[in-house]
Coordinates of C-alpha atoms and ligand atoms in Angstrom, one line a residue:
M106 CA -0.4 0.2 -0.1
K107 CA 1.5 3.2 -1.1
K108 CA 0.3 6.8 1.1
V109 CA 0.1 9.4 -1.1
A110 CA -0.4 13.5 0.1
I111 CA -1.3 15.7 -2.2
L112 CA -0.3 19.7 -2.1
G113 CA -3.7 21.1 -4.0
S114 CA -5.6 18.6 -4.4
T115 CA -8.6 20.5 -5.8
G116 CA -6.8 21.5 -8.9
S117 CA -6.4 19.8 -12.2
I118 CA -3.6 17.8 -11.4
G119 CA -5.0 16.9 -8.1
M120 CA -7.9 16.0 -8.9
Q121 CA -7.0 13.8 -11.7
T122 CA -4.4 12.0 -9.1
L123 CA -7.5 11.4 -7.0
D124 CA -9.0 9.8 -10.2
V125 CA -6.0 7.6 -10.0
I126 CA -6.1 6.7 -6.4
R127 CA -9.8 5.8 -6.9
N128 CA -9.1 3.2 -9.1
H129 CA -6.2 1.7 -7.7
D130 CA -7.0 -0.5 -4.2
D131 CA -3.0 -0.4 -3.6
L132 CA -3.0 3.4 -3.1
K133 CA -4.3 5.3 -0.2
L134 CA -4.8 9.3 0.3
A135 CA -3.2 10.6 3.5
A136 CA -3.6 14.5 3.0
V137 CA -5.4 16.5 1.3
S138 CA -4.7 20.2 0.6
A139 CA -6.5 23.7 -1.1
G140 CA -6.4 27.3 -1.0
S141 CA -9.7 28.0 -0.6
N142 CA -12.1 25.6 -2.1
I143 CA -13.3 24.0 1.2
D144 CA -16.6 22.2 -0.6
L145 CA -14.4 20.4 -2.9
L146 CA -12.2 19.6 -0.1
E147 CA -15.3 18.5 2.4
E148 CA -16.3 15.8 -0.6
Q149 CA -13.0 14.3 -1.2
I150 CA -12.3 14.0 2.9
R151 CA -15.8 12.4 3.0
E152 CA -14.5 10.1 -0.1
F153 CA -11.2 9.0 1.0
H154 CA -10.8 9.4 4.2
P155 CA -7.1 11.2 4.7
R156 CA -5.7 12.0 8.0
I157 CA -4.7 15.5 7.3
A158 CA -6.4 18.5 5.3
A159 CA -4.2 21.9 4.9
V160 CA -6.4 24.9 4.0
W161 CA -4.6 28.1 3.0
S162 CA -7.0 30.8 4.8
E163 CA -7.4 29.8 8.6
S164 CA -11.0 31.2 8.6
K165 CA -11.9 28.5 5.7
A166 CA -10.0 26.2 7.7
K167 CA -12.5 26.9 10.8
E168 CA -15.6 26.4 8.4
L169 CA -14.6 23.2 7.2
R170 CA -13.5 21.8 10.9
T171 CA -16.9 22.7 11.6
S172 CA -18.1 21.1 8.5
I173 CA -16.4 17.7 9.0
A174 CA -16.9 16.9 12.5
D175 CA -19.1 13.7 12.0
V176 CA -16.3 12.3 9.5
V177 CA -15.0 9.0 11.5
P178 CA -11.8 8.5 11.4
A179 CA -11.4 12.2 12.1
C180 CA -9.5 14.4 9.6
K181 CA -7.1 16.9 11.3
V182 CA -7.8 20.6 9.8
V183 CA -4.2 22.8 9.4
S184 CA -3.9 25.9 7.8
G185 CA -1.4 28.6 6.3
M186 CA 2.3 27.8 5.6
D187 CA 2.7 25.7 8.9
G188 CA -0.4 23.4 7.9
L189 CA 1.2 22.6 4.5
L190 CA 4.5 22.1 6.1
E191 CA 2.9 19.7 8.6
M192 CA 0.9 17.6 5.7
A193 CA 4.0 17.6 3.6
A194 CA 6.0 15.9 6.2
M195 CA 3.6 13.9 7.9
E196 CA 4.3 10.4 9.2
E197 CA 1.6 8.4 7.6
S198 CA 2.9 9.5 3.5
D199 CA 5.2 7.9 1.5
I200 CA 4.9 10.3 -1.6
L201 CA 4.0 14.1 -1.8
V202 CA 2.4 15.0 -4.9
T203 CA 3.0 18.7 -5.7
A204 CA 0.1 19.8 -7.6
V205 CA -0.2 23.2 -5.8
V206 CA 0.3 26.3 -8.2
G207 CA 3.3 28.9 -8.0
M208 CA 6.3 29.2 -5.8
I209 CA 4.2 28.3 -2.6
G210 CA 5.6 24.5 -3.1
I211 CA 8.9 25.5 -2.5
K212 CA 8.9 25.1 1.3
P213 CA 6.5 22.2 1.8
T214 CA 8.5 20.4 -1.0
I215 CA 11.9 21.1 0.8
A216 CA 10.1 19.8 4.2
A217 CA 8.9 16.9 2.6
I218 CA 12.2 15.7 1.1
H219 CA 14.0 16.6 4.6
A220 CA 11.2 14.2 6.2
G221 CA 12.2 11.6 3.6
K222 CA 9.2 11.5 1.1
D223 CA 9.5 10.9 -2.5
I224 CA 8.1 13.5 -4.3
A225 CA 6.0 13.5 -7.4
L226 CA 6.5 16.8 -9.2
A227 CA 3.9 18.4 -10.9
N228 CA 4.9 22.0 -9.7
K229 CA 7.3 23.4 -12.0
E230 CA 7.8 26.5 -10.3
T231 CA 9.5 25.3 -7.2
L232 CA 12.1 23.7 -9.5
V233 CA 12.5 26.5 -11.3
T234 CA 13.2 28.6 -8.5
A235 CA 14.8 26.7 -6.3
G236 CA 16.3 23.5 -8.5
H237 CA 19.9 24.4 -7.0
I238 CA 18.6 23.7 -3.5
I239 CA 16.3 20.9 -3.9
I240 CA 18.2 18.6 -6.4
P241 CA 21.4 18.5 -4.2
L242 CA 19.0 17.6 -0.9
A243 CA 17.1 15.3 -2.6
A244 CA 20.2 13.2 -3.7
E245 CA 21.3 13.9 0.1
K246 CA 18.2 12.3 1.7
K247 CA 17.9 9.5 -0.9
V248 CA 14.8 10.6 -2.1
S249 CA 13.2 10.8 -5.7
I250 CA 11.8 13.8 -7.5
L251 CA 9.3 11.8 -10.0
P252 CA 8.7 14.3 -12.4
V253 CA 4.6 14.5 -13.8
D254 CA 4.7 17.2 -16.2
S255 CA 4.1 15.1 -19.2
E256 CA 7.3 16.3 -21.0
H257 CA 9.4 15.7 -18.1
S258 CA 7.9 12.1 -17.5
A259 CA 8.4 11.7 -21.0
I260 CA 11.9 11.8 -21.2
F261 CA 12.0 10.0 -17.8
Q262 CA 10.5 7.2 -19.6
C263 CA 12.6 7.2 -22.3
L264 CA 15.9 7.6 -20.0
N265 CA 14.8 4.1 -18.3
G266 CA 17.5 1.6 -18.7
E267 CA 19.7 4.1 -20.4
H268 CA 22.0 4.5 -17.1
G269 CA 25.5 5.6 -18.1
N270 CA 24.5 6.3 -21.5
H271 CA 25.1 10.3 -21.9
I272 CA 21.9 12.4 -23.3
H273 CA 23.2 14.2 -26.5
K274 CA 20.3 16.4 -26.4
I275 CA 16.9 16.7 -25.3
L276 CA 14.0 17.4 -27.6
L277 CA 11.3 19.1 -25.6
T278 CA 8.2 18.8 -27.7
A279 CA 5.4 22.2 -27.3
S280 CA 2.0 22.1 -28.8
G281 CA 2.7 26.2 -29.6
G282 CA -0.8 27.0 -27.6
P283 CA -4.0 28.7 -29.0
F284 CA -1.7 31.5 -30.2
R285 CA 0.8 29.3 -32.4
G286 CA 1.3 31.1 -36.0
K287 CA 0.2 34.4 -35.0
T288 CA 2.6 37.5 -35.3
M289 CA 3.6 40.2 -32.6
K290 CA 0.8 42.2 -34.1
D291 CA -1.8 39.7 -33.7
L292 CA -1.3 39.4 -30.2
E293 CA -1.9 42.8 -29.1
T294 CA -5.4 42.2 -29.0
V295 CA -6.2 38.8 -27.7
T296 CA -8.5 38.2 -24.9
L297 CA -8.4 36.3 -21.8
E298 CA -11.1 34.1 -23.6
M299 CA -9.1 33.1 -26.2
A300 CA -5.9 32.9 -24.5
L301 CA -8.0 30.2 -22.3
Q302 CA -8.9 28.0 -25.2
H303 CA -5.6 25.2 -25.4
P304 CA -5.9 23.3 -28.7
N305 CA -5.1 19.7 -26.8
W306 CA -5.0 20.2 -22.8
S307 CA -7.6 20.8 -20.3
M308 CA -5.3 22.3 -17.1
G309 CA -5.7 24.8 -14.5
R310 CA -6.0 28.4 -15.6
K311 CA -2.4 29.5 -14.7
I312 CA -1.1 27.0 -16.7
T313 CA -3.3 27.6 -19.7
I314 CA -2.1 31.2 -19.9
D315 CA 1.5 30.2 -19.7
S316 CA 0.9 27.9 -22.7
A317 CA -0.4 30.6 -24.3
T318 CA 2.8 33.1 -23.7
M319 CA 5.1 30.1 -24.0
V320 CA 6.4 30.8 -20.6
N321 CA 5.2 27.3 -20.2
K322 CA 7.9 25.8 -22.0
G323 CA 10.5 28.1 -20.9
L324 CA 9.9 27.0 -17.3
E325 CA 9.6 23.7 -18.8
V326 CA 13.3 24.2 -20.2
I327 CA 14.8 25.4 -17.0
E328 CA 12.6 22.0 -15.3
A329 CA 14.3 19.7 -17.4
K330 CA 18.1 21.5 -17.1
W331 CA 17.8 20.3 -13.3
L332 CA 15.9 17.2 -13.7
F333 CA 18.0 15.6 -16.0
G334 CA 21.3 17.6 -15.1
I335 CA 21.7 19.1 -18.8
E336 CA 23.0 22.7 -20.1
S337 CA 20.3 24.6 -21.9
S338 CA 22.0 24.3 -24.8
R339 CA 21.1 20.9 -25.1
I340 CA 17.8 21.0 -24.5
E341 CA 15.5 22.4 -28.0
V342 CA 12.2 22.9 -27.9
V343 CA 10.5 21.6 -31.2
V344 CA 6.8 22.4 -31.9
Q345 CA 4.5 19.4 -32.2
P346 CA 0.9 20.8 -32.6
Q347 CA -0.8 17.5 -32.1
S348 CA 0.6 17.0 -28.7
I349 CA 1.0 13.1 -29.5
I350 CA 4.7 13.0 -28.9
H351 CA 5.3 14.0 -25.5
S352 CA 9.2 14.5 -25.7
M353 CA 12.2 13.1 -27.1
V354 CA 15.8 12.1 -26.0
E355 CA 19.1 11.9 -28.3
F356 CA 21.7 9.9 -27.3
E357 CA 25.2 10.2 -28.1
D358 CA 24.8 7.7 -31.3
G359 CA 22.0 9.5 -32.8
A360 CA 19.5 7.2 -31.8
V361 CA 16.3 9.1 -30.7
M362 CA 14.1 7.8 -28.2
A363 CA 10.4 9.4 -27.9
Q364 CA 7.4 8.7 -25.6
L365 CA 3.5 9.0 -27.3
G366 CA 0.3 8.8 -26.1
T367 CA -2.4 10.8 -26.1
P368 CA -3.0 13.8 -23.9
D369 CA -4.2 12.2 -20.8
M370 CA -2.2 13.6 -17.4
R371 CA -3.3 10.4 -15.6
L372 CA -0.2 8.5 -17.4
P373 CA 2.5 10.5 -16.2
I374 CA 0.8 10.8 -12.7
Q375 CA 0.4 6.9 -12.4
Y376 CA 3.7 6.4 -13.9
A377 CA 5.5 8.5 -11.0
L378 CA 3.2 6.8 -8.2
Y379 CA 4.2 3.4 -9.6
Y380 CA 7.6 3.8 -10.9
P381 CA 9.4 2.1 -12.1
N382 CA 6.3 0.2 -12.9
R383 CA 3.3 0.3 -15.2
V384 CA -0.4 -0.4 -14.3
F385 CA -3.7 -0.8 -16.5
L386 CA -4.8 3.1 -17.6
D387 CA -8.1 2.7 -19.0
G388 CA -9.2 5.8 -21.5
T389 CA -8.7 6.7 -25.0
R390 CA -5.5 4.9 -26.6
L391 CA -3.6 6.6 -29.7
D392 CA -5.1 4.8 -33.2
F393 CA -2.5 5.1 -35.7
S394 CA -5.1 4.4 -38.7
K395 CA -6.5 7.2 -38.0
L396 CA -3.9 9.4 -37.2
S397 CA -3.5 11.7 -39.9
E398 CA -0.2 13.3 -39.5
I399 CA 2.2 14.4 -36.6
T400 CA 4.2 17.9 -37.7
F401 CA 7.0 19.8 -36.5
Q402 CA 8.0 23.5 -36.4
K403 CA 10.9 25.6 -34.9
P404 CA 9.4 27.6 -32.3
D405 CA 8.9 31.6 -32.8
L406 CA 11.4 33.3 -30.2
D407 CA 10.6 36.5 -31.6
T408 CA 7.1 36.3 -30.9
F409 CA 6.4 34.3 -27.8
L410 CA 9.1 35.8 -26.1
G411 CA 8.2 33.7 -23.1
L412 CA 10.4 31.3 -24.2
K413 CA 13.1 33.4 -25.1
Y414 CA 13.4 35.4 -21.6
A415 CA 13.6 32.0 -20.2
Y416 CA 16.4 30.5 -21.9
E417 CA 18.2 34.0 -21.2
A418 CA 17.1 33.4 -17.3
I419 CA 19.0 30.0 -17.3
E420 CA 21.9 31.3 -18.7
T421 CA 22.0 34.0 -16.1
G422 CA 21.1 31.8 -13.6
G423 CA 21.1 32.5 -9.9
S424 CA 18.2 34.4 -8.8
M425 CA 17.0 35.2 -12.7
P426 CA 14.7 32.2 -12.9
T427 CA 13.2 33.2 -9.9
V428 CA 12.6 36.9 -11.5
L429 CA 11.4 35.7 -14.3
N430 CA 9.1 33.3 -12.4
A431 CA 8.0 35.5 -10.1
A432 CA 7.2 38.5 -12.2
N433 CA 4.9 35.7 -14.8
E434 CA 3.2 34.7 -11.8
L435 CA 1.8 38.1 -11.0
A436 CA 1.4 39.4 -14.9
V437 CA -0.6 36.2 -15.1
A438 CA -3.0 36.7 -12.1
K439 CA -3.2 40.2 -13.1
F440 CA -4.2 39.2 -16.9
L441 CA -6.7 36.6 -15.5
H442 CA -8.1 39.5 -13.8
K443 CA -8.5 41.6 -17.0
K444 CA -6.4 44.4 -15.4
V445 CA -3.2 44.0 -17.9
R446 CA -3.4 43.0 -21.8
F447 CA -1.3 39.6 -23.1
L448 CA 1.4 41.3 -23.8
E449 CA 2.0 43.0 -20.8
I450 CA 2.9 39.6 -19.3
Y451 CA 6.2 39.8 -21.1
E452 CA 6.8 43.8 -20.8
M453 CA 6.7 42.9 -17.1
I454 CA 8.8 40.3 -17.2
R455 CA 11.6 42.3 -19.0
L456 CA 11.0 45.1 -16.8
C457 CA 11.6 43.4 -13.9
M458 CA 15.0 41.1 -15.3
D459 CA 16.3 44.4 -16.6
R460 CA 16.2 45.7 -13.0
H461 CA 17.4 42.8 -11.0
T462 CA 20.7 42.9 -9.1
L463 CA 21.6 39.2 -9.5
I464 CA 22.2 37.1 -6.4
E465 CA 24.6 34.0 -7.5
N466 CA 23.1 31.1 -5.3
P467 CA 20.1 32.2 -3.6
T468 CA 19.0 30.8 0.1
V469 CA 15.1 30.0 0.1
E470 CA 14.9 33.5 2.2
E471 CA 16.4 35.4 -0.6
I472 CA 14.4 33.3 -3.1
L473 CA 11.3 34.5 -1.2
E474 CA 12.8 37.8 -0.9
T475 CA 13.4 38.0 -4.9
E476 CA 10.0 37.3 -5.2
K477 CA 8.7 40.2 -2.8
W478 CA 11.3 42.8 -4.8
V479 CA 9.5 41.6 -8.1
Y480 CA 6.1 42.3 -6.9
E481 CA 7.1 45.8 -5.5
T482 CA 8.8 46.5 -8.3
I483 CA 5.9 45.7 -10.5
E484 CA 3.1 47.5 -8.0
S485 CA 5.2 50.8 -8.1
R486 CA 6.1 50.8 -11.6
W487 CA 3.4 49.5 -13.9
I488 CA 0.9 52.1 -15.0
S489 CA -2.0 50.3 -17.0
Ligands
NDP140 P1 -4.7 24.6 -10.7 O1 -5.2 25.8 -10.5 O2 -5.9 23.7 -11.3 O3 -5.0 23.8 -9.0 C1 -3.5 24.3 -8.2 C2 -4.0 24.1 -6.8 O4 -3.3 24.6 -5.8 C3 -5.4 24.1 -6.0 O5 -6.1 22.9 -5.3 C4 -5.2 25.5 -5.5 O6 -6.5 25.3 -4.5 C5 -3.9 25.1 -4.5 N1 -3.7 26.1 -3.9 C6 -3.3 27.4 -4.9 N2 -3.3 28.1 -3.7 C7 -2.7 27.7 -3.0 C8 -2.2 27.8 -1.1 N3 -1.9 29.1 -1.0 N4 -2.3 26.9 -0.3 C9 -2.4 25.7 -1.0 N5 -3.0 25.2 -1.9 C10 -3.2 26.3 -2.8 O7 -3.4 23.9 -11.2 P2 -2.7 22.6 -12.2 O8 -3.4 21.6 -11.3 O9 -3.2 23.1 -13.4 O10 -1.3 23.1 -12.0 C11 -0.8 22.6 -10.5 C12 0.8 22.5 -11.3 O11 1.0 21.8 -12.1 C13 1.2 23.8 -11.5 O12 2.9 24.3 -11.0 C14 1.3 23.6 -13.0 O13 2.3 24.3 -14.2 C15 1.8 22.0 -13.2 N6 1.2 21.4 -13.9 C16 -0.1 21.2 -14.6 C17 -0.3 20.6 -16.1 C18 -1.8 20.6 -16.1 O14 -2.3 19.5 -16.8 N7 -2.9 21.1 -15.1 C19 0.7 20.0 -16.2 C20 1.9 20.1 -16.0 C21 2.1 20.7 -14.9 P3 -7.8 25.8 -4.7 O15 -8.6 25.3 -5.4 O16 -8.7 26.4 -3.2 O17 -7.6 27.3 -5.3
MG141 MG1 3.9 20.7 -19.3

């Protein structure tokens, strides 16, 4: 029996993880958590009987304690960052699925590693900003970081059994998002509704906007650098609009391994939870007799500046990926509230990257201070 704690159980990845647990008797839910959606959390507690529920807001946690008072066995409700840390490091779990969105995942992920938990990592913002802390810590504590992001899971699957064989290149595939083929001029007038229409994947709102700007692919290049220990010059983004090839690895002899499948996040979630085993997954399979084409393009870095800025942030290193990520988090939140235009997301990232004084090897506190500096810089300088 594997006991699973989920950071962000009410979100897109969180709910698909619950779907995997629902279908397997040898997986048991140990903990759930949410920002504020306590109605869904209550449903999850009544169905799965976890031991701990963490809610960000203390007032919502109080409401939840009252509404689940009749649940047996009792579920402890905790709140705030202390609550997230407690659930992340709880004794009863074996693995933490980091399905929370944003840099809020850094501290709980570190707490879980310190407590010896394996990590099924969906929360890419954590690795983008604190990869230099998390990867060595995981090695020291002998815990596995198992990728859930579909591209990284694909690469991880391609590397299975290749111990000692060097990666020549990672070919990170991208759908290109809803605005593939558009020019900078076209992007001046795109709306929130248009940006939320991802052609292939149904995901949370923040990552859907990140896919439209291609900041998501930039974050994934940084994520791949940390997960697979490879420099960014060997990570090539390939636009593959049908989202059938989830990523590829080219080895030194020129052989290219790829993982293909229908777009279904339950596969990488399941692979992380059962690694190195594979178990049955229902749902649509690839039907090659109906598949008309798989096409490839180069990404347009002059239009999709999110990807270009991400490569620049990795090359600069230190605190620069945090600046890129934090500016993007705030900019996307503003775009989701219709406070700024689509292209202002790039402009906010650029402003912060230009003004930042680099910290070479930031500690967690310095990463969080950098995030604060980014927020203050945008709030004080942005007139929209
Ligand atoms: P969602 O927005 O759907 O879900 C986010 C989850 O985080 C929700 O459960 C939310 O709770 C919770 N949350 C937000 N703020 C807090 C907080 N302060 N404290 C505790 N919990 C909080 O996001 P996704 O599932 O789409 O994405 C999650 C992560 O996975 C992201 O890093 C994303 O980049 C990555 N990812 C997602 C993919 C996908 O297909 N969705 C694919 C690959 C990676 P509440 O419901 O209360 O707001
Ligand atoms: Mg991805």
